[in-house]
PDB file of C-alpha atoms in Angstrom:
ATOM      1  CA  MET A 295     212.098-146.273 -25.661  1.00  0.00           C
ATOM      2  CA  GLN A 296     209.196-146.689 -27.814  1.00  0.00           C
ATOM      3  CA  ARG A 297     209.414-145.631 -31.370  1.00  0.00           C
ATOM      4  CA  GLN A 298     206.711-143.465 -32.971  1.00  0.00           C
ATOM      5  CA  HIS A 299     205.543-143.631 -36.415  1.00  0.00           C
ATOM      6  CA  ARG A 300     204.327-140.563 -38.055  1.00  0.00           C
ATOM      7  CA  THR A 301     202.478-140.432 -41.289  1.00  0.00           C
ATOM      8  CA  ASN A 302     202.722-137.506 -43.415  1.00  0.00           C
ATOM      9  CA  PRO A 303     199.306-135.749 -43.232  1.00  0.00           C
ATOM     10  CA  GLN A 304     199.186-135.162 -46.935  1.00  0.00           C
ATOM     11  CA  TRP A 305     198.974-139.199 -47.277  1.00  0.00           C
ATOM     12  CA  GLY A 306     196.303-139.345 -45.013  1.00  0.00           C
ATOM     13  CA  ALA A 307     194.084-137.245 -47.428  1.00  0.00           C
ATOM     14  CA  ARG A 308     195.221-138.749 -50.613  1.00  0.00           C
ATOM     15  CA  LEU A 309     195.212-142.344 -49.763  1.00  0.00           C
ATOM     16  CA  PRO A 310     191.496-142.728 -50.179  1.00  0.00           C
ATOM     17  CA  ALA A 311     191.811-141.024 -53.559  1.00  0.00           C
ATOM     18  CA  LEU A 312     194.787-143.340 -54.701  1.00  0.00           C
ATOM     19  CA  LEU A 313     192.531-146.365 -53.767  1.00  0.00           C
ATOM     20  CA  LEU A 314     189.597-145.146 -55.637  1.00  0.00           C
ATOM     21  CA  THR A 315     191.712-144.478 -58.651  1.00  0.00           C
ATOM     22  CA  LEU A 316     193.262-147.943 -58.707  1.00  0.00           C
ATOM     23  CA  LEU A 317     189.739-149.446 -58.030  1.00  0.00           C
ATOM     24  CA  MET A 318     188.499-147.417 -61.078  1.00  0.00           C
ATOM     25  CA  ALA A 319     191.172-148.425 -63.251  1.00  0.00           C
ATOM     26  CA  ALA A 320     190.416-152.215 -62.648  1.00  0.00           C
ATOM     27  CA  GLY A 321     186.997-151.598 -63.735  1.00  0.00           C
ATOM     28  CA  VAL A 322     187.931-149.783 -66.866  1.00  0.00           C
ATOM     29  CA  GLN A 323     190.245-152.878 -67.568  1.00  0.00           C
ATOM     30  CA  ALA A 324     187.616-155.236 -67.266  1.00  0.00           C
ATOM     31  CA  ALA A 325     185.485-153.197 -69.413  1.00  0.00           C
ATOM     32  CA  THR A 326     187.560-153.766 -72.463  1.00  0.00           C
ATOM     33  CA  THR A 327     186.779-157.393 -72.966  1.00  0.00           C
ATOM     34  CA  ASP A 328     184.271-158.096 -75.865  1.00  0.00           C
ATOM     35  CA  ASN A 329     180.721-158.238 -73.889  1.00  0.00           C
ATOM     36  CA  LEU A 330     178.480-156.640 -76.667  1.00  0.00           C
ATOM     37  CA  ARG A 331     177.968-158.114 -79.980  1.00  0.00           C
ATOM     38  CA  PHE A 332     175.723-157.250 -82.903  1.00  0.00           C
ATOM     39  CA  ASP A 333     174.428-159.429 -85.577  1.00  0.00           C
ATOM     40  CA  GLY A 334     171.874-159.165 -88.667  1.00  0.00           C
ATOM     41  CA  THR A 335     171.220-159.988 -92.075  1.00  0.00           C
ATOM     42  CA  LEU A 336     171.098-157.533 -94.767  1.00  0.00           C
ATOM     43  CA  VAL A 337     168.458-158.353 -97.374  1.00  0.00           C
ATOM     44  CA  ALA A 338     167.013-156.792-100.483  1.00  0.00           C
ATOM     45  CA  ASP A 339     163.350-156.454-100.479  1.00  0.00           C
ATOM     46  CA  PRO A 340     161.667-156.917-103.839  1.00  0.00           C
ATOM     47  CA  CYS A 341     159.627-153.448-103.397  1.00  0.00           C
ATOM     48  CA  GLU A 342     159.382-150.351-101.574  1.00  0.00           C
ATOM     49  CA  LEU A 343     156.368-149.164 -99.766  1.00  0.00           C
ATOM     50  CA  ASP A 344     154.894-145.845-101.562  1.00  0.00           C
ATOM     51  CA  PRO A 345     155.284-143.048 -98.973  1.00  0.00           C
ATOM     52  CA  LYS A 346     151.663-141.960 -99.839  1.00  0.00           C
ATOM     53  CA  THR A 347     150.394-145.218 -98.359  1.00  0.00           C
ATOM     54  CA  THR A 348     152.371-145.478 -95.319  1.00  0.00           C
ATOM     55  CA  ASP A 349     149.989-143.601 -93.098  1.00  0.00           C
ATOM     56  CA  ILE A 350     146.317-144.507 -94.084  1.00  0.00           C
ATOM     57  CA  SER A 351     143.165-143.180 -92.666  1.00  0.00           C
ATOM     58  CA  LEU A 352     139.799-144.712 -93.531  1.00  0.00           C
ATOM     59  CA  ASP A 353     136.521-142.609 -92.366  1.00  0.00           C
ATOM     60  CA  PHE A 354     133.484-144.816 -92.215  1.00  0.00           C
ATOM     61  CA  GLY A 355     131.372-141.664 -92.031  1.00  0.00           C
ATOM     62  CA  THR A 356     128.131-141.975 -90.042  1.00  0.00           C
ATOM     63  CA  VAL A 357     127.044-145.476 -89.470  1.00  0.00           C
ATOM     64  CA  ILE A 358     123.537-146.006 -88.096  1.00  0.00           C
ATOM     65  CA  ASP A 359     123.121-148.315 -85.364  1.00  0.00           C
ATOM     66  CA  LYS A 360     119.733-149.422 -86.643  1.00  0.00           C
ATOM     67  CA  TYR A 361     121.558-150.691 -90.068  1.00  0.00           C
ATOM     68  CA  LEU A 362     123.836-152.929 -87.809  1.00  0.00           C
ATOM     69  CA  TYR A 363     121.073-154.437 -85.892  1.00  0.00           C
ATOM     70  CA  LEU A 364     119.246-155.463 -89.180  1.00  0.00           C
ATOM     71  CA  ASN A 365     122.552-156.392 -91.184  1.00  0.00           C
ATOM     72  CA  THR A 366     125.169-156.874 -88.385  1.00  0.00           C
ATOM     73  CA  ARG A 367     127.803-155.103 -90.576  1.00  0.00           C
ATOM     74  CA  THR A 368     128.454-152.311 -93.106  1.00  0.00           C
ATOM     75  CA  HIS A 369     129.551-152.368 -96.569  1.00  0.00           C
ATOM     76  CA  SER A 370     133.059-152.686 -97.023  1.00  0.00           C
ATOM     77  CA  LYS A 371     135.226-149.535 -97.702  1.00  0.00           C
ATOM     78  CA  PRO A 372     138.654-149.974 -99.480  1.00  0.00           C
ATOM     79  CA  ILE A 373     142.274-148.966 -98.532  1.00  0.00           C
ATOM     80  CA  VAL A 374     145.005-149.282-100.814  1.00  0.00           C
ATOM     81  CA  ILE A 375     148.641-150.115-100.280  1.00  0.00           C
ATOM     82  CA  ARG A 376     150.900-149.375-103.095  1.00  0.00           C
ATOM     83  CA  LEU A 377     154.348-151.254-103.576  1.00  0.00           C
ATOM     84  CA  LEU A 378     156.653-149.527-105.786  1.00  0.00           C
ATOM     85  CA  GLY A 379     159.766-150.504-107.833  1.00  0.00           C
ATOM     86  CA  CYS A 380     159.030-154.457-107.488  1.00  0.00           C
ATOM     87  CA  ASP A 381     162.004-156.391-108.639  1.00  0.00           C
ATOM     88  CA  LEU A 382     160.526-159.834-109.444  1.00  0.00           C
ATOM     89  CA  SER A 383     163.906-161.539-109.368  1.00  0.00           C
ATOM     90  CA  LEU A 384     164.020-160.795-105.645  1.00  0.00           C
ATOM     91  CA  GLY A 385     160.525-162.108-104.708  1.00  0.00           C
ATOM     92  CA  LYS A 386     157.449-162.899-106.258  1.00  0.00           C
ATOM     93  CA  THR A 387     154.954-162.881-103.286  1.00  0.00           C
ATOM     94  CA  VAL A 388     154.089-160.395-100.290  1.00  0.00           C
ATOM     95  CA  SER A 389     151.990-161.196 -97.253  1.00  0.00           C
ATOM     96  CA  LEU A 390     150.722-158.566 -94.962  1.00  0.00           C
ATOM     97  CA  THR A 391     150.055-158.992 -91.192  1.00  0.00           C
ATOM     98  CA  PHE A 392     147.877-156.246 -89.601  1.00  0.00           C
ATOM     99  CA  LYS A 393     148.933-155.885 -85.825  1.00  0.00           C
ATOM    100  CA  GLY A 394     146.391-154.458 -83.439  1.00  0.00           C
ATOM    101  CA  THR A 395     144.072-155.005 -80.347  1.00  0.00           C
ATOM    102  CA  GLU A 396     141.944-157.971 -81.052  1.00  0.00           C
ATOM    103  CA  SER A 397     138.012-157.884 -80.292  1.00  0.00           C
ATOM    104  CA  ALA A 398     137.279-160.004 -77.521  1.00  0.00           C
ATOM    105  CA  ALA A 399     133.666-160.503 -78.673  1.00  0.00           C
ATOM    106  CA  LEU A 400     134.764-160.725 -82.387  1.00  0.00           C
ATOM    107  CA  PRO A 401     137.947-162.719 -82.669  1.00  0.00           C
ATOM    108  CA  GLY A 402     139.820-161.883 -85.773  1.00  0.00           C
ATOM    109  CA  LEU A 403     138.485-158.228 -85.938  1.00  0.00           C
ATOM    110  CA  LEU A 404     140.116-155.098 -84.721  1.00  0.00           C
ATOM    111  CA  ALA A 405     138.763-153.753 -81.325  1.00  0.00           C
ATOM    112  CA  VAL A 406     137.872-150.064 -81.334  1.00  0.00           C
ATOM    113  CA  ASN A 407     139.281-147.850 -78.905  1.00  0.00           C
ATOM    114  CA  SER A 408     137.260-147.235 -75.771  1.00  0.00           C
ATOM    115  CA  GLY A 409     135.751-143.965 -74.732  1.00  0.00           C
ATOM    116  CA  GLY A 410     133.158-143.715 -77.608  1.00  0.00           C
ATOM    117  CA  ALA A 411     131.028-145.968 -79.506  1.00  0.00           C
ATOM    118  CA  GLY A 412     131.029-149.721 -78.167  1.00  0.00           C
ATOM    119  CA  GLY A 413     129.715-152.948 -79.185  1.00  0.00           C
ATOM    120  CA  ILE A 414     131.498-152.775 -82.590  1.00  0.00           C
ATOM    121  CA  ALA A 415     134.701-153.890 -84.222  1.00  0.00           C
ATOM    122  CA  ILE A 416     136.440-153.412 -87.410  1.00  0.00           C
ATOM    123  CA  GLY A 417     136.728-156.105 -89.879  1.00  0.00           C
ATOM    124  CA  MET A 418     139.291-156.645 -92.929  1.00  0.00           C
ATOM    125  CA  GLU A 419     138.905-158.764 -95.987  1.00  0.00           C
ATOM    126  CA  LEU A 420     140.199-159.376 -99.451  1.00  0.00           C
ATOM    127  CA  ALA A 421     138.090-157.885-102.430  1.00  0.00           C
ATOM    128  CA  ASP A 422     136.606-161.516-102.909  1.00  0.00           C
ATOM    129  CA  GLY A 423     135.405-161.521 -99.265  1.00  0.00           C
ATOM    130  CA  THR A 424     138.281-163.694 -97.729  1.00  0.00           C
ATOM    131  CA  PRO A 425     138.653-162.539 -94.035  1.00  0.00           C
ATOM    132  CA  LEU A 426     142.025-160.907 -92.864  1.00  0.00           C
ATOM    133  CA  PRO A 427     142.068-161.792 -89.276  1.00  0.00           C
ATOM    134  CA  ILE A 428     143.942-159.038 -87.261  1.00  0.00           C
ATOM    135  CA  ASN A 429     147.395-160.338 -85.981  1.00  0.00           C
ATOM    136  CA  LYS A 430     147.837-162.812 -88.592  1.00  0.00           C
ATOM    137  CA  ALA A 431     149.459-163.199 -92.022  1.00  0.00           C
ATOM    138  CA  THR A 432     147.322-162.792 -95.268  1.00  0.00           C
ATOM    139  CA  PRO A 433     147.625-165.355 -97.945  1.00  0.00           C
ATOM    140  CA  LEU A 434     150.391-164.613-100.247  1.00  0.00           C
ATOM    141  CA  MET A 435     149.748-162.086-102.842  1.00  0.00           C
ATOM    142  CA  ALA A 436     151.317-162.051-106.362  1.00  0.00           C
ATOM    143  CA  LEU A 437     153.851-158.889-106.982  1.00  0.00           C
ATOM    144  CA  THR A 438     153.786-157.230-110.299  1.00  0.00           C
ATOM    145  CA  LYS A 439     156.675-155.639-112.123  1.00  0.00           C
ATOM    146  CA  ASP A 440     157.293-152.106-110.945  1.00  0.00           C
ATOM    147  CA  THR A 441     154.082-151.347-109.277  1.00  0.00           C
ATOM    148  CA  THR A 442     151.842-153.619-107.240  1.00  0.00           C
ATOM    149  CA  THR A 443     148.551-152.238-105.744  1.00  0.00           C
ATOM    150  CA  LEU A 444     146.806-154.088-102.873  1.00  0.00           C
ATOM    151  CA  THR A 445     143.363-153.064-102.058  1.00  0.00           C
ATOM    152  CA  LEU A 446     141.857-154.482 -98.927  1.00  0.00           C
ATOM    153  CA  MET A 447     138.500-153.885 -97.656  1.00  0.00           C
ATOM    154  CA  ASN A 448     137.040-152.704 -94.305  1.00  0.00           C
ATOM    155  CA  TYR A 449     133.668-152.754 -92.635  1.00  0.00           C
ATOM    156  CA  VAL A 450     132.139-152.120 -89.121  1.00  0.00           C
ATOM    157  CA  GLN A 451     130.596-155.041 -87.591  1.00  0.00           C
ATOM    158  CA  GLY A 452     128.311-155.186 -84.585  1.00  0.00           C
ATOM    159  CA  GLU A 453     129.044-157.565 -81.707  1.00  0.00           C
ATOM    160  CA  PRO A 454     126.691-160.523 -81.218  1.00  0.00           C
ATOM    161  CA  ALA A 455     125.601-159.687 -78.048  1.00  0.00           C
ATOM    162  CA  ALA A 456     125.408-156.005 -78.590  1.00  0.00           C
ATOM    163  CA  ILE A 457     122.983-156.880 -81.570  1.00  0.00           C
ATOM    164  CA  LYS A 458     120.869-159.344 -79.799  1.00  0.00           C
ATOM    165  CA  ASP A 459     120.501-157.182 -76.685  1.00  0.00           C
ATOM    166  CA  HIS A 460     120.249-153.898 -78.658  1.00  0.00           C
ATOM    167  CA  LYS A 461     123.131-152.641 -76.700  1.00  0.00           C
ATOM    168  CA  ILE A 462     125.196-150.983 -79.287  1.00  0.00           C
ATOM    169  CA  VAL A 463     126.870-147.692 -77.963  1.00  0.00           C
ATOM    170  CA  THR A 464     126.704-144.786 -80.510  1.00  0.00           C
ATOM    171  CA  GLY A 465     129.526-142.277 -80.575  1.00  0.00           C
ATOM    172  CA  ASP A 466     132.802-141.445 -82.178  1.00  0.00           C
ATOM    173  CA  PHE A 467     135.013-144.546 -82.387  1.00  0.00           C
ATOM    174  CA  THR A 468     138.652-145.157 -83.602  1.00  0.00           C
ATOM    175  CA  ALA A 469     140.811-148.101 -84.206  1.00  0.00           C
ATOM    176  CA  VAL A 470     144.480-148.306 -84.900  1.00  0.00           C
ATOM    177  CA  ALA A 471     146.446-151.133 -86.646  1.00  0.00           C
ATOM    178  CA  THR A 472     150.014-151.342 -88.016  1.00  0.00           C
ATOM    179  CA  PHE A 473     150.859-153.548 -91.101  1.00  0.00           C
ATOM    180  CA  ALA A 474     154.106-155.141 -91.835  1.00  0.00           C
ATOM    181  CA  LEU A 475     155.074-156.604 -95.202  1.00  0.00           C
ATOM    182  CA  ASP A 476     156.601-159.944 -95.474  1.00  0.00           C
ATOM    183  CA  TYR A 477     158.422-161.095 -98.528  1.00  0.00           C
ATOM    184  CA  PRO A 478     158.894-165.147 -98.173  1.00  0.00           C
TER     185      PRO A 478
END
């Protein structure tokens, strides 16, 4: 006589759920090991950026293409970055890095966004005419107690080939850069 083995029909439906629960519990147990770590260094910067100079816009107004053909660039216009509450015991110098898309035709200058004027780029310099290439740190600048005002000059320059071939494209132009402060 052969023996029949019967399974409880309720176990047939519950067995996959029980196995899934055991597998999930094993996964949860594995997730409790240390697999995420955070590091950092908390520092005190010598100055705070003046909220009024965190978002700077400079309007060059109307730039005449004939002026660029004759002079290659416009006169410079200033922008001001103001640092407040400077504590010289924490640092005496600052450098800036302007980050943006560099012009292929004028290395070191900021490319203008496409869709409008063309054959031009935006240049930056110190008040004494020292160039400030895009994506490179400025020379160290001295901080002053309490408030430091950094004045930087900006200009529009025609690309050499566009000037030579009289191919500057007129129209509206914009360019965007982000600046970062470094207190070495």
